[in-house]
PDB file of C-alpha atoms and ligand atoms in Angstrom:
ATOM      1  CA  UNK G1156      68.880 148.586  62.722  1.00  0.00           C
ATOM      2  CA  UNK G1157      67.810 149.152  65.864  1.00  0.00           C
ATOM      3  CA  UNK G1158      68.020 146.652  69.078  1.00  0.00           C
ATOM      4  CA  UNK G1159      63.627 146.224  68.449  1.00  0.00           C
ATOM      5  CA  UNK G1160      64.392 145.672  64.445  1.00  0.00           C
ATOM      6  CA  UNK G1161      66.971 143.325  65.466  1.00  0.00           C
ATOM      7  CA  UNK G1162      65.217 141.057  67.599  1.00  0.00           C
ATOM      8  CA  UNK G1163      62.282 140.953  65.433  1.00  0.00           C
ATOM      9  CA  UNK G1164      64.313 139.946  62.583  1.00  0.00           C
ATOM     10  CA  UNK G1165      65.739 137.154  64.340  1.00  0.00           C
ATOM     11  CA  UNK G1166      62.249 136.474  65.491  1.00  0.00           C
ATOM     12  CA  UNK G1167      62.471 137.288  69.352  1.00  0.00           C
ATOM     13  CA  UNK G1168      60.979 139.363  71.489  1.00  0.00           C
ATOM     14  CA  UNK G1169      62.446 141.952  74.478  1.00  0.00           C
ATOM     15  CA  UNK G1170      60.823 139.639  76.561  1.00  0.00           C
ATOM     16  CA  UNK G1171      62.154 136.749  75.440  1.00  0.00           C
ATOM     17  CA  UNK G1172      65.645 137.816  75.743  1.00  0.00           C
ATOM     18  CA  UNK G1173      64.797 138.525  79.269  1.00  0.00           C
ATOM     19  CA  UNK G1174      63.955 135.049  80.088  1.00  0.00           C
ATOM     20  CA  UNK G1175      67.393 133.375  78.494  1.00  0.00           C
ATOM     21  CA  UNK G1176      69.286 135.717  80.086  1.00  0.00           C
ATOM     22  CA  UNK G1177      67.805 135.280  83.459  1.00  0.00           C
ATOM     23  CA  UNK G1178      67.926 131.436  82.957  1.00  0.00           C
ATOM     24  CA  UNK G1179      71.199 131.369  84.957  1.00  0.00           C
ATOM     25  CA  UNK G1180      70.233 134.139  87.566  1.00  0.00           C
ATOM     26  CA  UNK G1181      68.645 131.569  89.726  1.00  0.00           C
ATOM     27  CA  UNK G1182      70.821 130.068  92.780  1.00  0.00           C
ATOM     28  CA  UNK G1183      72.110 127.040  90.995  1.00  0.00           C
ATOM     29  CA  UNK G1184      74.399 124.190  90.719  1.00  0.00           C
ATOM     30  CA  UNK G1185      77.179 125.860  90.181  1.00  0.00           C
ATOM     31  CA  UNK G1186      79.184 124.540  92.618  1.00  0.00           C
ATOM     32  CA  UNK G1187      78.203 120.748  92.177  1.00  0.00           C
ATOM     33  CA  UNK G1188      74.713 120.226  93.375  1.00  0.00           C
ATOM     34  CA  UNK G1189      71.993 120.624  95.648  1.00  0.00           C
ATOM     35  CA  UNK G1190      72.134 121.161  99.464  1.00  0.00           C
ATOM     36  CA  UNK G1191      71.847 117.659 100.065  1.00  0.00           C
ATOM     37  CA  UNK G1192      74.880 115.390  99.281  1.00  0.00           C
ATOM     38  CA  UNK G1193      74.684 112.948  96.491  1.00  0.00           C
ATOM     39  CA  UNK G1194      72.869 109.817  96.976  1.00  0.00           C
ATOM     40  CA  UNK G1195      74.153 105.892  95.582  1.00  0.00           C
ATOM     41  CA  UNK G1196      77.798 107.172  96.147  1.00  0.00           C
ATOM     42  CA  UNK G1197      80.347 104.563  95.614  1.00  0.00           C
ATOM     43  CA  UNK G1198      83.507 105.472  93.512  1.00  0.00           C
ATOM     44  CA  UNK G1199      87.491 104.491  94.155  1.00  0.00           C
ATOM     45  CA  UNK G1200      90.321 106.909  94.390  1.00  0.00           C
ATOM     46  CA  UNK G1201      93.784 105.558  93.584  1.00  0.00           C
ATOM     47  CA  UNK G1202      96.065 107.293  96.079  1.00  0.00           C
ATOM     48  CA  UNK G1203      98.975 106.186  93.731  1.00  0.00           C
ATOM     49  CA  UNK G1204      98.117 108.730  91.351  1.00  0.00           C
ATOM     50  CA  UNK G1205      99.638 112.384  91.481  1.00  0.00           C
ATOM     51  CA  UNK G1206      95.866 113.809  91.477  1.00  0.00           C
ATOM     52  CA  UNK G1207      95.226 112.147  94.186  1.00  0.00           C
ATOM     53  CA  UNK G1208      98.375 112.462  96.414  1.00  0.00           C
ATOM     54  CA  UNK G1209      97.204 115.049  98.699  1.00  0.00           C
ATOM     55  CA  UNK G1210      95.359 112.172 100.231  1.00  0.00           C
ATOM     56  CA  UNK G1211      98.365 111.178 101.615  1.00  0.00           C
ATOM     57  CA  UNK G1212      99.442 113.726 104.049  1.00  0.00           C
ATOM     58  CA  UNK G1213      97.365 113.971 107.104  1.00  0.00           C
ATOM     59  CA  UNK G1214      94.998 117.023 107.049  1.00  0.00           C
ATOM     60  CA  UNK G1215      94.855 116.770 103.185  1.00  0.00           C
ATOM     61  CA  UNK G1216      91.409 116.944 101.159  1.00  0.00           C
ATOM     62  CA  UNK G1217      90.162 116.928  97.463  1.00  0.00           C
ATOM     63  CA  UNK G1218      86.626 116.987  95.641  1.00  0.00           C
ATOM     64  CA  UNK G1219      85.517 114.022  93.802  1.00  0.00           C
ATOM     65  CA  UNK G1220      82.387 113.432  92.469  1.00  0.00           C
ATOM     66  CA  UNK G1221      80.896 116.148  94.962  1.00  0.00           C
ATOM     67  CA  UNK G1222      82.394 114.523  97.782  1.00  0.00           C
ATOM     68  CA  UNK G1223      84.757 115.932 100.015  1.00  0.00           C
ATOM     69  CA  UNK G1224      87.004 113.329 100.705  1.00  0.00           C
ATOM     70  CA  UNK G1225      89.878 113.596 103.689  1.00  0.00           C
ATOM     71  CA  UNK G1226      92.823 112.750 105.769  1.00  0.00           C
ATOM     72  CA  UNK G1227      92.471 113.703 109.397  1.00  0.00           C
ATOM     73  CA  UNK G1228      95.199 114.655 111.350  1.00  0.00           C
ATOM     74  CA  UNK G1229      94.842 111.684 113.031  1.00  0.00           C
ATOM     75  CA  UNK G1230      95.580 109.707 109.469  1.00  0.00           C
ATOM     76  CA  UNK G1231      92.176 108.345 109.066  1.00  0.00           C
ATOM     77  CA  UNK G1232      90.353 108.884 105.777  1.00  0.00           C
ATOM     78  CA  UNK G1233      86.412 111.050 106.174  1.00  0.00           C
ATOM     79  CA  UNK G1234      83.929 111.877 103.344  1.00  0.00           C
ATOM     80  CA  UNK G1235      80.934 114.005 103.816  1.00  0.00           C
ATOM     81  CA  UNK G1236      79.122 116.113 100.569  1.00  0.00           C
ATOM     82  CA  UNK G1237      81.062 118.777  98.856  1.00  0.00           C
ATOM     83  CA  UNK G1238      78.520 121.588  99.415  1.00  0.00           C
ATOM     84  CA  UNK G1239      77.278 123.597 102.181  1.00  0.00           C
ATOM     85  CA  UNK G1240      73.800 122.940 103.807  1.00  0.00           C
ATOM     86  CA  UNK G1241      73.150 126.807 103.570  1.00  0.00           C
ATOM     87  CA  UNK G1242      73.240 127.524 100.303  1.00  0.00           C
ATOM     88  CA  UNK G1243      75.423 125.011  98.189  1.00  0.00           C
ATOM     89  CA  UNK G1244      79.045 126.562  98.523  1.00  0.00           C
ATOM     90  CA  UNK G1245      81.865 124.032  98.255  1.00  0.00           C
ATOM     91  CA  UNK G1246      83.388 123.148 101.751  1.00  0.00           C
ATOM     92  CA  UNK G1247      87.140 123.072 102.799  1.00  0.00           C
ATOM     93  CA  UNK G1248      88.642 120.982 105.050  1.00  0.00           C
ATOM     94  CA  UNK G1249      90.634 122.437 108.411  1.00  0.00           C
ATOM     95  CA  UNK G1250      92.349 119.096 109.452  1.00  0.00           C
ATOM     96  CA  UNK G1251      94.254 121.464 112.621  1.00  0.00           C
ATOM     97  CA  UNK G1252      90.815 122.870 113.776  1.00  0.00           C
ATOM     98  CA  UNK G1253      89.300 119.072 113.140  1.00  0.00           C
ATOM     99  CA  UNK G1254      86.524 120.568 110.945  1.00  0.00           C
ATOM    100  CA  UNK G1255      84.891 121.414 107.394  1.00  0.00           C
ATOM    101  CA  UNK G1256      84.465 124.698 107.031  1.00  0.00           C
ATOM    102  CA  UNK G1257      82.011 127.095 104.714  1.00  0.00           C
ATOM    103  CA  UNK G1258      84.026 130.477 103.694  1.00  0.00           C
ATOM    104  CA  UNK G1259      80.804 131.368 102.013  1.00  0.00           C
ATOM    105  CA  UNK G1260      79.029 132.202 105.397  1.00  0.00           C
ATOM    106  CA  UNK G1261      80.765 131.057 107.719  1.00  0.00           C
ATOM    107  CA  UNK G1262      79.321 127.779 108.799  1.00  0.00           C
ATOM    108  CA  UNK G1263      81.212 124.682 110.226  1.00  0.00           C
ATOM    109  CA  UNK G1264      80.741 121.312 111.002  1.00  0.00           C
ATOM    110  CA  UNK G1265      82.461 118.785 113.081  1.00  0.00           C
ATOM    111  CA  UNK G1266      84.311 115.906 111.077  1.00  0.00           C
ATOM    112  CA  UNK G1267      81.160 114.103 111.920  1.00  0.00           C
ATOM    113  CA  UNK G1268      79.309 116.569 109.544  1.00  0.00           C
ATOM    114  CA  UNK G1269      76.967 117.812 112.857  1.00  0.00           C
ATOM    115  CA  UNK G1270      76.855 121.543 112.404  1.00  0.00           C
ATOM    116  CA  UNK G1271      78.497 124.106 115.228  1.00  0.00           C
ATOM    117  CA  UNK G1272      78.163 127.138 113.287  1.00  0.00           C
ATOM    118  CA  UNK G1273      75.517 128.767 111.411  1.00  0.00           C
ATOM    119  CA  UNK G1274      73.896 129.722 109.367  1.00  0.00           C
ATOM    120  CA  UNK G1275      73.895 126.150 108.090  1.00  0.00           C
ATOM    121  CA  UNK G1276      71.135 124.738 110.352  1.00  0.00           C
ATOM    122  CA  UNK G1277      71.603 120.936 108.587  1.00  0.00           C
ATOM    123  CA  UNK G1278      74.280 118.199 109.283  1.00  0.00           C
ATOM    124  CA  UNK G1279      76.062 117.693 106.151  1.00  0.00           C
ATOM    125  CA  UNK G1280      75.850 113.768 104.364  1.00  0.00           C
ATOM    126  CA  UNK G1281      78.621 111.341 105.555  1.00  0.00           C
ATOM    127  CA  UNK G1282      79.961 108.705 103.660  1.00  0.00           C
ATOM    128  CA  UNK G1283      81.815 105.647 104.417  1.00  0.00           C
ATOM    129  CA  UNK G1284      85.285 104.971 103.810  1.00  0.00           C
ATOM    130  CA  UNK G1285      87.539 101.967 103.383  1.00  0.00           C
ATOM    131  CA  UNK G1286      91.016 101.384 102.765  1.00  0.00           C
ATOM    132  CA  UNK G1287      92.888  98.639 100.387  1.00  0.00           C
ATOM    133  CA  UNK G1288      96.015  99.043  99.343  1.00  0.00           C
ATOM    134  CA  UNK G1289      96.351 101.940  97.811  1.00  0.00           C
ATOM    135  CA  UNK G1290      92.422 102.197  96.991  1.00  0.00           C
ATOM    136  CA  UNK G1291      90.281 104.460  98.450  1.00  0.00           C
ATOM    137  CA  UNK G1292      86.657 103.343  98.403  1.00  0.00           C
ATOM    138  CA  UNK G1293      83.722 105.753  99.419  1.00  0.00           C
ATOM    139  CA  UNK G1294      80.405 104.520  99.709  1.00  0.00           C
ATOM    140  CA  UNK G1295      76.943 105.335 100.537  1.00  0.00           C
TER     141      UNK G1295
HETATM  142  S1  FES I 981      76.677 128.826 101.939  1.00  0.00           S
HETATM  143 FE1  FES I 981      77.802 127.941 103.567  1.00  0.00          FE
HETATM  144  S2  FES I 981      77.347 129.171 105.262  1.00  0.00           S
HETATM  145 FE2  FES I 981      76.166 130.010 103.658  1.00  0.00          FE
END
């Protein structure tokens, strides 16, 4: 049977084929989101826990809940959104150069989330942070 006699058997069409396996070909989510960061954020990290140790160590960072979460080198805790403003590519944290940086494109932004490099042309979300013990609240 041929790739036509197949797909007719199974009752689809070249064309419909095309369509599911384009479904995914659009720039996506893939990396946690849109653009913008995540609205109604307010989740707890327990810097007592291993998965959360890096936390700990000024210039450290992790991803939670498409947040970027980090420890300056300063030793104060900053959250802005996970992804790029560009086009959606998770951000690192560069606690020596004091900035979140894109290795997508290219773009950076201050720990303040204002953009100084483009082609990200958008500040990135900031969220608050508070300390309590050994929880790590960050909030909308
Ligand atoms: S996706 Fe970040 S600079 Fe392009």
């Amino acid at each position: 049977m041929d790739r036509k006699g197949f797909l007719a058997a199974i009752g689809m069409s070249a064309a419909t084929l095309t369509v599911i396996s384009c479904a995914g070909c659009a720039k996506s989510s893939s990396s946690g989101g849109a653009t913008t960061g995540p609205t109604g954020v307010d989740f707890t990290l327990d810097l007592s826990l291993a998965g959360n140790a890096t936390l700990l160590n000024n210039g450290g960072y992790l991803a939670s809940n498409n947040v970027l979460v980090a420890r300056t080198t300063a030793g104060t805790y900053i959250a802005v959104q996970q992804s790029c403003t560009h086009e959606n590519y998770p951000l690192v944290y560069q606690g020596n150069s004091r900035h979140f940086y894109c290795n997508n494109h290219g773009s950076a932004f201050t720990e303040a989330g204002a953009v100084i490099n483009s082609p990200a042309n958008r500040n990135l979300t900031v969220y608050n942070t508070s300390i309590s013990g050994s929880a790590l609240r960050i909030y909308s």
